[in-house]
Amino acid sequence: MGKSKQTTIAEITFTSQKQCVDYTRTLMGNLTVGQKICPAHPDYPFVNALARRHPEFAIKKGSGINYYFYSSPSGYHTPCFHIRRTDGTSIDFSYLTCIRGESNNARSIKLAVLREIIFEDKTKLKSIRFIQSADCWGEITCPVQNWNVSFEKTHADHAEKSFKYLVESFLKLEGLTLEELKIFEDSKGKSLLSDAQLEIRWLCYHRKEARITLVSEAANLNRPPFSKRALTPKESQLTFGFKAIDLGLAPPKEVIRRRRATYEAEQLEFEF
């Protein structure tokens, strides 16, 4: 039998992960489906601290956290925690993933940083292409499940080449492996690649090679893992590349400059 792993979340210390899981399940059992967990809610500090342990929290939080809520994801019956972002979109997260401490997994953290670099591009593509493709009710037809979905329930999913395939291909061109990729945190807790020029090259590579399909949240979350695959005719109709002119994308150097603004400002302050 393995040793118990002590876990502390929101100043509550659990002697084992099982104790933490039991505590969280009891908390969830006292919530009603659809209930909001706003900053004034007594359970907000715990849920907020729990969410921040997720290995892809930087992606989960997106534009920022408005509040949390307890609900069932599309296509599922079991309710779980969700984040309602400041831009109106929402996404679920697994409390078990958070508790198990997978946020300490260096590989997951590095992938999350690479996802965060392309987040602005993907968000803009989704917004513009959704508006162009939506019907008079403000919905699109998911090419996988063939049902109508709103903007909030639509995911921008990598098509033809998966995100991980693109990462591996890019790093191979750079003569690197994911394990060799170096990251650090600025004073605000934002994770950055140690090499700013590498961030710029990754963003440029992704714009050139990636294609994105608009699908329902449920279709994206239920899609089996893949490296490369062919698109169906329906998927092709809602699959787009990153054409900077059409999307009004900011130059890569400007995107990365904004990402690193806090760090760069602190370096200048230190120099003077």
PDB file of C-alpha atoms in Angstrom:
ATOM      1  CA  MET A   1       0.000   0.000   0.000  1.00  0.00           C
ATOM      2  CA  GLY A   2       1.349   3.445  -0.980  1.00  0.00           C
ATOM      3  CA  LYS A   3       1.974   6.188   1.495  1.00  0.00           C
ATOM      4  CA  SER A   4      -0.768   8.727   2.197  1.00  0.00           C
ATOM      5  CA  LYS A   5      -0.084  12.035   0.528  1.00  0.00           C
ATOM      6  CA  GLN A   6      -0.797  15.128   2.622  1.00  0.00           C
ATOM      7  CA  THR A   7      -2.643  17.790   0.650  1.00  0.00           C
ATOM      8  CA  THR A   8      -3.426  21.404   1.583  1.00  0.00           C
ATOM      9  CA  ILE A   9      -6.118  23.349  -0.269  1.00  0.00           C
ATOM     10  CA  ALA A  10      -7.343  26.781   0.845  1.00  0.00           C
ATOM     11  CA  GLU A  11      -5.646  26.388   4.241  1.00  0.00           C
ATOM     12  CA  ILE A  12      -7.401  23.044   4.839  1.00  0.00           C
ATOM     13  CA  THR A  13      -4.906  20.231   5.332  1.00  0.00           C
ATOM     14  CA  PHE A  14      -5.922  16.673   4.485  1.00  0.00           C
ATOM     15  CA  THR A  15      -3.867  13.742   5.716  1.00  0.00           C
ATOM     16  CA  SER A  16      -4.521  11.804   2.508  1.00  0.00           C
ATOM     17  CA  GLN A  17      -5.881  12.359  -0.966  1.00  0.00           C
ATOM     18  CA  LYS A  18      -8.813  10.088  -0.100  1.00  0.00           C
ATOM     19  CA  GLN A  19      -9.768  12.426   2.753  1.00  0.00           C
ATOM     20  CA  CYS A  20      -9.613  15.352   0.346  1.00  0.00           C
ATOM     21  CA  VAL A  21     -11.740  13.488  -2.213  1.00  0.00           C
ATOM     22  CA  ASP A  22     -14.340  12.648   0.458  1.00  0.00           C
ATOM     23  CA  TYR A  23     -14.445  16.276   1.609  1.00  0.00           C
ATOM     24  CA  THR A  24     -14.938  17.523  -1.956  1.00  0.00           C
ATOM     25  CA  ARG A  25     -17.660  14.978  -2.687  1.00  0.00           C
ATOM     26  CA  THR A  26     -19.511  16.015   0.462  1.00  0.00           C
ATOM     27  CA  LEU A  27     -19.232  19.659  -0.595  1.00  0.00           C
ATOM     28  CA  MET A  28     -20.600  18.797  -4.053  1.00  0.00           C
ATOM     29  CA  GLY A  29     -23.406  16.788  -2.490  1.00  0.00           C
ATOM     30  CA  ASN A  30     -24.586  19.900  -0.650  1.00  0.00           C
ATOM     31  CA  LEU A  31     -24.827  21.877  -3.906  1.00  0.00           C
ATOM     32  CA  THR A  32     -27.778  21.886  -6.283  1.00  0.00           C
ATOM     33  CA  VAL A  33     -27.329  21.441 -10.037  1.00  0.00           C
ATOM     34  CA  GLY A  34     -26.923  24.854 -11.610  1.00  0.00           C
ATOM     35  CA  GLN A  35     -25.867  26.548  -8.368  1.00  0.00           C
ATOM     36  CA  LYS A  36     -23.392  29.412  -8.670  1.00  0.00           C
ATOM     37  CA  ILE A  37     -20.321  29.584  -6.454  1.00  0.00           C
ATOM     38  CA  CYS A  38     -19.538  33.305  -6.400  1.00  0.00           C
ATOM     39  CA  PRO A  39     -16.795  34.996  -4.325  1.00  0.00           C
ATOM     40  CA  ALA A  40     -19.305  35.585  -1.508  1.00  0.00           C
ATOM     41  CA  HIS A  41     -20.175  31.860  -1.319  1.00  0.00           C
ATOM     42  CA  PRO A  42     -18.604  30.128   1.719  1.00  0.00           C
ATOM     43  CA  ASP A  43     -17.189  27.340  -0.471  1.00  0.00           C
ATOM     44  CA  TYR A  44     -15.628  29.726  -3.017  1.00  0.00           C
ATOM     45  CA  PRO A  45     -12.119  29.829  -1.442  1.00  0.00           C
ATOM     46  CA  PHE A  46     -11.877  26.038  -1.549  1.00  0.00           C
ATOM     47  CA  VAL A  47     -13.274  25.625  -5.078  1.00  0.00           C
ATOM     48  CA  ASN A  48     -11.068  28.460  -6.356  1.00  0.00           C
ATOM     49  CA  ALA A  49      -7.928  26.965  -4.792  1.00  0.00           C
ATOM     50  CA  LEU A  50      -8.924  23.530  -6.076  1.00  0.00           C
ATOM     51  CA  ALA A  51      -9.344  24.780  -9.656  1.00  0.00           C
ATOM     52  CA  ARG A  52      -5.920  26.416  -9.612  1.00  0.00           C
ATOM     53  CA  ARG A  53      -4.286  23.022  -9.067  1.00  0.00           C
ATOM     54  CA  HIS A  54      -5.492  21.849 -12.497  1.00  0.00           C
ATOM     55  CA  PRO A  55      -2.565  21.178 -14.902  1.00  0.00           C
ATOM     56  CA  GLU A  56      -4.264  23.292 -17.588  1.00  0.00           C
ATOM     57  CA  PHE A  57      -5.672  26.009 -15.338  1.00  0.00           C
ATOM     58  CA  ALA A  58      -4.186  28.723 -17.577  1.00  0.00           C
ATOM     59  CA  ILE A  59      -6.367  27.433 -20.413  1.00  0.00           C
ATOM     60  CA  LYS A  60      -9.374  26.650 -18.237  1.00  0.00           C
ATOM     61  CA  LYS A  61      -9.569  30.204 -16.868  1.00  0.00           C
ATOM     62  CA  GLY A  62      -9.366  31.720 -20.365  1.00  0.00           C
ATOM     63  CA  SER A  63     -10.280  35.413 -20.282  1.00  0.00           C
ATOM     64  CA  GLY A  64     -10.635  35.290 -16.488  1.00  0.00           C
ATOM     65  CA  ILE A  65     -12.949  33.813 -13.854  1.00  0.00           C
ATOM     66  CA  ASN A  66     -16.354  35.384 -13.263  1.00  0.00           C
ATOM     67  CA  TYR A  67     -17.604  32.641 -10.955  1.00  0.00           C
ATOM     68  CA  TYR A  68     -17.784  28.855 -10.588  1.00  0.00           C
ATOM     69  CA  PHE A  69     -20.918  26.762 -10.891  1.00  0.00           C
ATOM     70  CA  TYR A  70     -22.017  23.156 -10.412  1.00  0.00           C
ATOM     71  CA  SER A  71     -23.704  21.556 -13.424  1.00  0.00           C
ATOM     72  CA  SER A  72     -23.705  18.632 -15.861  1.00  0.00           C
ATOM     73  CA  PRO A  73     -21.500  18.978 -18.971  1.00  0.00           C
ATOM     74  CA  SER A  74     -23.216  18.587 -22.344  1.00  0.00           C
ATOM     75  CA  GLY A  75     -23.719  14.914 -23.117  1.00  0.00           C
ATOM     76  CA  TYR A  76     -23.120  13.792 -19.501  1.00  0.00           C
ATOM     77  CA  HIS A  77     -25.410  13.068 -16.567  1.00  0.00           C
ATOM     78  CA  THR A  78     -22.914  13.458 -13.717  1.00  0.00           C
ATOM     79  CA  PRO A  79     -22.589  17.087 -12.535  1.00  0.00           C
ATOM     80  CA  CYS A  80     -19.197  18.631 -11.884  1.00  0.00           C
ATOM     81  CA  PHE A  81     -17.546  22.006 -11.300  1.00  0.00           C
ATOM     82  CA  HIS A  82     -17.453  24.571 -14.097  1.00  0.00           C
ATOM     83  CA  ILE A  83     -15.773  27.939 -14.636  1.00  0.00           C
ATOM     84  CA  ARG A  84     -17.851  30.795 -16.018  1.00  0.00           C
ATOM     85  CA  ARG A  85     -15.348  33.059 -17.735  1.00  0.00           C
ATOM     86  CA  THR A  86     -15.540  36.841 -17.955  1.00  0.00           C
ATOM     87  CA  ASP A  87     -16.241  36.606 -21.710  1.00  0.00           C
ATOM     88  CA  GLY A  88     -19.386  34.540 -21.050  1.00  0.00           C
ATOM     89  CA  THR A  89     -17.970  31.157 -22.069  1.00  0.00           C
ATOM     90  CA  SER A  90     -17.746  28.246 -19.645  1.00  0.00           C
ATOM     91  CA  ILE A  91     -15.757  25.052 -19.231  1.00  0.00           C
ATOM     92  CA  ASP A  92     -15.821  22.131 -16.804  1.00  0.00           C
ATOM     93  CA  PHE A  93     -12.903  20.737 -14.808  1.00  0.00           C
ATOM     94  CA  SER A  94     -12.254  17.517 -12.941  1.00  0.00           C
ATOM     95  CA  TYR A  95     -11.848  17.842  -9.175  1.00  0.00           C
ATOM     96  CA  LEU A  96      -9.994  14.500  -9.144  1.00  0.00           C
ATOM     97  CA  THR A  97      -7.384  15.818 -11.579  1.00  0.00           C
ATOM     98  CA  CYS A  98      -6.885  18.818  -9.296  1.00  0.00           C
ATOM     99  CA  ILE A  99      -6.608  16.766  -6.098  1.00  0.00           C
ATOM    100  CA  ARG A 100      -4.140  14.250  -7.485  1.00  0.00           C
ATOM    101  CA  GLY A 101      -1.585  17.034  -7.793  1.00  0.00           C
ATOM    102  CA  GLU A 102      -1.054  16.566 -11.506  1.00  0.00           C
ATOM    103  CA  SER A 103      -0.367  20.295 -11.676  1.00  0.00           C
ATOM    104  CA  ASN A 104       3.160  19.349 -10.600  1.00  0.00           C
ATOM    105  CA  ASN A 105       3.624  17.351 -13.788  1.00  0.00           C
ATOM    106  CA  ALA A 106       6.227  19.324 -15.735  1.00  0.00           C
ATOM    107  CA  ARG A 107       5.049  17.993 -19.095  1.00  0.00           C
ATOM    108  CA  SER A 108       1.462  19.102 -18.474  1.00  0.00           C
ATOM    109  CA  ILE A 109       2.573  22.550 -17.328  1.00  0.00           C
ATOM    110  CA  LYS A 110       4.705  23.059 -20.450  1.00  0.00           C
ATOM    111  CA  LEU A 111       1.849  22.005 -22.727  1.00  0.00           C
ATOM    112  CA  ALA A 112      -0.414  24.435 -20.864  1.00  0.00           C
ATOM    113  CA  VAL A 113       2.064  27.278 -21.511  1.00  0.00           C
ATOM    114  CA  LEU A 114       2.145  26.441 -25.225  1.00  0.00           C
ATOM    115  CA  ARG A 115      -1.660  26.378 -25.286  1.00  0.00           C
ATOM    116  CA  GLU A 116      -1.809  29.741 -23.559  1.00  0.00           C
ATOM    117  CA  ILE A 117       0.447  31.308 -26.213  1.00  0.00           C
ATOM    118  CA  ILE A 118      -2.065  30.420 -28.962  1.00  0.00           C
ATOM    119  CA  PHE A 119      -5.177  31.106 -26.861  1.00  0.00           C
ATOM    120  CA  GLU A 120      -5.718  34.655 -28.166  1.00  0.00           C
ATOM    121  CA  ASP A 121      -5.529  33.462 -31.789  1.00  0.00           C
ATOM    122  CA  LYS A 122      -7.962  30.593 -31.217  1.00  0.00           C
ATOM    123  CA  THR A 123     -10.412  32.834 -29.367  1.00  0.00           C
ATOM    124  CA  LYS A 124     -10.429  35.399 -32.167  1.00  0.00           C
ATOM    125  CA  LEU A 125     -10.830  32.745 -34.856  1.00  0.00           C
ATOM    126  CA  LYS A 126     -13.738  31.188 -32.990  1.00  0.00           C
ATOM    127  CA  SER A 127     -15.484  34.538 -32.502  1.00  0.00           C
ATOM    128  CA  ILE A 128     -15.200  35.688 -36.117  1.00  0.00           C
ATOM    129  CA  ARG A 129     -15.833  32.355 -37.858  1.00  0.00           C
ATOM    130  CA  PHE A 130     -18.772  31.557 -35.575  1.00  0.00           C
ATOM    131  CA  ILE A 131     -20.481  34.849 -36.458  1.00  0.00           C
ATOM    132  CA  GLN A 132     -19.862  34.196 -40.156  1.00  0.00           C
ATOM    133  CA  SER A 133     -21.248  30.646 -39.935  1.00  0.00           C
ATOM    134  CA  ALA A 134     -24.155  31.115 -37.484  1.00  0.00           C
ATOM    135  CA  ASP A 135     -27.818  30.975 -38.500  1.00  0.00           C
ATOM    136  CA  CYS A 136     -30.447  33.592 -37.673  1.00  0.00           C
ATOM    137  CA  TRP A 137     -30.776  32.113 -34.167  1.00  0.00           C
ATOM    138  CA  GLY A 138     -27.093  32.669 -33.462  1.00  0.00           C
ATOM    139  CA  GLU A 139     -26.213  28.964 -33.594  1.00  0.00           C
ATOM    140  CA  ILE A 140     -24.146  26.623 -35.760  1.00  0.00           C
ATOM    141  CA  THR A 141     -24.749  22.955 -36.520  1.00  0.00           C
ATOM    142  CA  CYS A 142     -22.087  20.764 -34.955  1.00  0.00           C
ATOM    143  CA  PRO A 143     -20.543  18.766 -37.832  1.00  0.00           C
ATOM    144  CA  VAL A 144     -19.943  15.781 -35.544  1.00  0.00           C
ATOM    145  CA  GLN A 145     -23.207  15.472 -33.606  1.00  0.00           C
ATOM    146  CA  ASN A 146     -25.416  17.291 -36.126  1.00  0.00           C
ATOM    147  CA  TRP A 147     -27.221  19.420 -33.555  1.00  0.00           C
ATOM    148  CA  ASN A 148     -27.346  23.170 -33.102  1.00  0.00           C
ATOM    149  CA  VAL A 149     -25.068  24.781 -30.520  1.00  0.00           C
ATOM    150  CA  SER A 150     -24.615  28.309 -29.201  1.00  0.00           C
ATOM    151  CA  PHE A 151     -21.337  30.219 -29.105  1.00  0.00           C
ATOM    152  CA  GLU A 152     -20.869  29.358 -25.418  1.00  0.00           C
ATOM    153  CA  LYS A 153     -21.240  25.629 -26.129  1.00  0.00           C
ATOM    154  CA  THR A 154     -18.892  25.669 -29.130  1.00  0.00           C
ATOM    155  CA  HIS A 155     -15.252  24.593 -28.889  1.00  0.00           C
ATOM    156  CA  ALA A 156     -12.459  25.524 -31.290  1.00  0.00           C
ATOM    157  CA  ASP A 157     -10.804  22.135 -31.766  1.00  0.00           C
ATOM    158  CA  HIS A 158      -7.612  21.326 -33.656  1.00  0.00           C
ATOM    159  CA  ALA A 159      -8.404  19.520 -36.911  1.00  0.00           C
ATOM    160  CA  GLU A 160      -6.301  17.269 -39.174  1.00  0.00           C
ATOM    161  CA  LYS A 161      -3.248  17.719 -36.911  1.00  0.00           C
ATOM    162  CA  SER A 162      -3.736  17.524 -33.147  1.00  0.00           C
ATOM    163  CA  PHE A 163      -2.300  20.111 -30.769  1.00  0.00           C
ATOM    164  CA  LYS A 164       0.244  17.614 -29.415  1.00  0.00           C
ATOM    165  CA  TYR A 165       1.271  16.616 -32.952  1.00  0.00           C
ATOM    166  CA  LEU A 166       1.874  20.281 -33.798  1.00  0.00           C
ATOM    167  CA  VAL A 167       3.910  20.748 -30.607  1.00  0.00           C
ATOM    168  CA  GLU A 168       6.075  17.706 -31.330  1.00  0.00           C
ATOM    169  CA  SER A 169       6.605  18.767 -34.958  1.00  0.00           C
ATOM    170  CA  PHE A 170       7.567  22.300 -33.939  1.00  0.00           C
ATOM    171  CA  LEU A 171       9.998  21.161 -31.252  1.00  0.00           C
ATOM    172  CA  LYS A 172      11.579  18.710 -33.687  1.00  0.00           C
ATOM    173  CA  LEU A 173      12.258  21.592 -36.082  1.00  0.00           C
ATOM    174  CA  GLU A 174      13.811  23.495 -33.174  1.00  0.00           C
ATOM    175  CA  GLY A 175      15.966  20.524 -32.210  1.00  0.00           C
ATOM    176  CA  LEU A 176      14.230  20.293 -28.828  1.00  0.00           C
ATOM    177  CA  THR A 177      12.104  17.903 -26.810  1.00  0.00           C
ATOM    178  CA  LEU A 178       9.324  18.888 -24.424  1.00  0.00           C
ATOM    179  CA  GLU A 179      11.534  17.832 -21.523  1.00  0.00           C
ATOM    180  CA  GLU A 180      14.223  20.299 -22.650  1.00  0.00           C
ATOM    181  CA  LEU A 181      11.783  23.197 -22.887  1.00  0.00           C
ATOM    182  CA  LYS A 182      12.510  25.692 -20.096  1.00  0.00           C
ATOM    183  CA  ILE A 183       9.813  27.774 -18.404  1.00  0.00           C
ATOM    184  CA  PHE A 184       9.597  30.183 -15.471  1.00  0.00           C
ATOM    185  CA  GLU A 185       6.954  32.238 -13.651  1.00  0.00           C
ATOM    186  CA  ASP A 186       6.843  36.034 -13.482  1.00  0.00           C
ATOM    187  CA  SER A 187       5.907  37.814 -10.247  1.00  0.00           C
ATOM    188  CA  LYS A 188       2.205  37.507 -11.121  1.00  0.00           C
ATOM    189  CA  GLY A 189       2.408  33.736 -11.398  1.00  0.00           C
ATOM    190  CA  LYS A 190       2.178  33.621 -15.210  1.00  0.00           C
ATOM    191  CA  SER A 191       4.220  30.817 -16.758  1.00  0.00           C
ATOM    192  CA  LEU A 192       6.411  31.844 -19.697  1.00  0.00           C
ATOM    193  CA  LEU A 193       8.958  30.164 -21.913  1.00  0.00           C
ATOM    194  CA  SER A 194      12.461  31.196 -20.943  1.00  0.00           C
ATOM    195  CA  ASP A 195      13.118  32.105 -24.579  1.00  0.00           C
ATOM    196  CA  ALA A 196      10.817  34.900 -25.817  1.00  0.00           C
ATOM    197  CA  GLN A 197      11.907  34.328 -29.424  1.00  0.00           C
ATOM    198  CA  LEU A 198      10.827  30.692 -29.128  1.00  0.00           C
ATOM    199  CA  GLU A 199       7.350  31.878 -28.074  1.00  0.00           C
ATOM    200  CA  ILE A 200       7.197  34.042 -31.213  1.00  0.00           C
ATOM    201  CA  ARG A 201       8.347  31.189 -33.466  1.00  0.00           C
ATOM    202  CA  TRP A 202       5.802  28.806 -31.913  1.00  0.00           C
ATOM    203  CA  LEU A 203       2.971  31.279 -32.507  1.00  0.00           C
ATOM    204  CA  CYS A 204       4.100  31.777 -36.139  1.00  0.00           C
ATOM    205  CA  TYR A 205       4.357  28.014 -36.670  1.00  0.00           C
ATOM    206  CA  HIS A 206       0.898  27.421 -35.226  1.00  0.00           C
ATOM    207  CA  ARG A 207      -0.632  30.118 -37.447  1.00  0.00           C
ATOM    208  CA  LYS A 208       0.950  28.474 -40.484  1.00  0.00           C
ATOM    209  CA  GLU A 209       0.230  24.810 -39.732  1.00  0.00           C
ATOM    210  CA  ALA A 210      -2.888  24.628 -37.550  1.00  0.00           C
ATOM    211  CA  ARG A 211      -6.467  24.330 -38.718  1.00  0.00           C
ATOM    212  CA  ILE A 212      -9.415  24.664 -36.357  1.00  0.00           C
ATOM    213  CA  THR A 213     -12.869  23.073 -36.498  1.00  0.00           C
ATOM    214  CA  LEU A 214     -15.871  24.516 -34.668  1.00  0.00           C
ATOM    215  CA  VAL A 215     -17.637  21.667 -32.860  1.00  0.00           C
ATOM    216  CA  SER A 216     -19.889  21.280 -29.854  1.00  0.00           C
ATOM    217  CA  GLU A 217     -18.365  21.085 -26.397  1.00  0.00           C
ATOM    218  CA  ALA A 218     -19.586  17.500 -26.000  1.00  0.00           C
ATOM    219  CA  ALA A 219     -18.175  16.400 -29.377  1.00  0.00           C
ATOM    220  CA  ASN A 220     -14.769  17.830 -28.540  1.00  0.00           C
ATOM    221  CA  LEU A 221     -14.594  16.285 -25.071  1.00  0.00           C
ATOM    222  CA  ASN A 222     -15.741  12.872 -26.357  1.00  0.00           C
ATOM    223  CA  ARG A 223     -13.452  12.809 -29.383  1.00  0.00           C
ATOM    224  CA  PRO A 224     -10.857   9.995 -29.186  1.00  0.00           C
ATOM    225  CA  PRO A 225      -7.202  11.113 -29.167  1.00  0.00           C
ATOM    226  CA  PHE A 226      -5.506  11.424 -32.560  1.00  0.00           C
ATOM    227  CA  SER A 227      -2.269  12.692 -34.133  1.00  0.00           C
ATOM    228  CA  LYS A 228      -3.373  13.223 -37.730  1.00  0.00           C
ATOM    229  CA  ARG A 229      -6.716  12.414 -39.358  1.00  0.00           C
ATOM    230  CA  ALA A 230      -8.841  13.254 -42.377  1.00  0.00           C
ATOM    231  CA  LEU A 231     -11.877  15.506 -42.011  1.00  0.00           C
ATOM    232  CA  THR A 232     -15.417  14.559 -42.903  1.00  0.00           C
ATOM    233  CA  PRO A 233     -17.139  16.747 -45.531  1.00  0.00           C
ATOM    234  CA  LYS A 234     -19.261  18.372 -42.815  1.00  0.00           C
ATOM    235  CA  GLU A 235     -16.219  19.118 -40.656  1.00  0.00           C
ATOM    236  CA  SER A 236     -14.449  20.690 -43.640  1.00  0.00           C
ATOM    237  CA  GLN A 237     -17.231  23.279 -43.916  1.00  0.00           C
ATOM    238  CA  LEU A 238     -16.483  24.521 -40.390  1.00  0.00           C
ATOM    239  CA  THR A 239     -12.689  24.172 -40.473  1.00  0.00           C
ATOM    240  CA  PHE A 240     -10.515  27.260 -40.800  1.00  0.00           C
ATOM    241  CA  GLY A 241      -6.886  28.302 -40.899  1.00  0.00           C
ATOM    242  CA  PHE A 242      -5.307  31.355 -39.273  1.00  0.00           C
ATOM    243  CA  LYS A 243      -5.416  33.951 -42.036  1.00  0.00           C
ATOM    244  CA  ALA A 244      -4.064  37.028 -40.281  1.00  0.00           C
ATOM    245  CA  ILE A 245      -5.663  39.484 -42.731  1.00  0.00           C
ATOM    246  CA  ASP A 246      -9.160  37.966 -42.451  1.00  0.00           C
ATOM    247  CA  LEU A 247      -9.017  37.597 -38.669  1.00  0.00           C
ATOM    248  CA  GLY A 248      -7.229  40.841 -37.861  1.00  0.00           C
ATOM    249  CA  LEU A 249      -4.624  39.003 -35.806  1.00  0.00           C
ATOM    250  CA  ALA A 250      -1.993  41.075 -34.055  1.00  0.00           C
ATOM    251  CA  PRO A 251       1.620  40.568 -35.199  1.00  0.00           C
ATOM    252  CA  PRO A 252       3.250  37.671 -33.296  1.00  0.00           C
ATOM    253  CA  LYS A 253       5.785  39.985 -31.651  1.00  0.00           C
ATOM    254  CA  GLU A 254       2.949  42.157 -30.292  1.00  0.00           C
ATOM    255  CA  VAL A 255       1.060  39.145 -28.903  1.00  0.00           C
ATOM    256  CA  ILE A 256       4.135  37.895 -27.081  1.00  0.00           C
ATOM    257  CA  ARG A 257       5.053  41.403 -25.897  1.00  0.00           C
ATOM    258  CA  ARG A 258       1.660  41.672 -24.163  1.00  0.00           C
ATOM    259  CA  ARG A 259       2.075  38.211 -22.633  1.00  0.00           C
ATOM    260  CA  ARG A 260       5.421  39.162 -21.170  1.00  0.00           C
ATOM    261  CA  ALA A 261       4.566  42.776 -20.270  1.00  0.00           C
ATOM    262  CA  THR A 262       4.779  42.323 -16.489  1.00  0.00           C
ATOM    263  CA  TYR A 263       8.089  40.478 -16.675  1.00  0.00           C
ATOM    264  CA  GLU A 264       9.652  42.932 -19.139  1.00  0.00           C
ATOM    265  CA  ALA A 265       8.518  45.945 -17.078  1.00  0.00           C
ATOM    266  CA  GLU A 266      10.075  44.449 -13.956  1.00  0.00           C
ATOM    267  CA  GLN A 267      13.347  43.861 -15.803  1.00  0.00           C
ATOM    268  CA  LEU A 268      13.466  47.504 -16.907  1.00  0.00           C
ATOM    269  CA  GLU A 269      12.695  48.660 -13.384  1.00  0.00           C
ATOM    270  CA  PHE A 270      15.490  46.459 -12.066  1.00  0.00           C
ATOM    271  CA  GLU A 271      17.962  47.833 -14.614  1.00  0.00           C
ATOM    272  CA  PHE A 272      17.254  51.440 -13.604  1.00  0.00           C
TER     273      PHE A 272
END
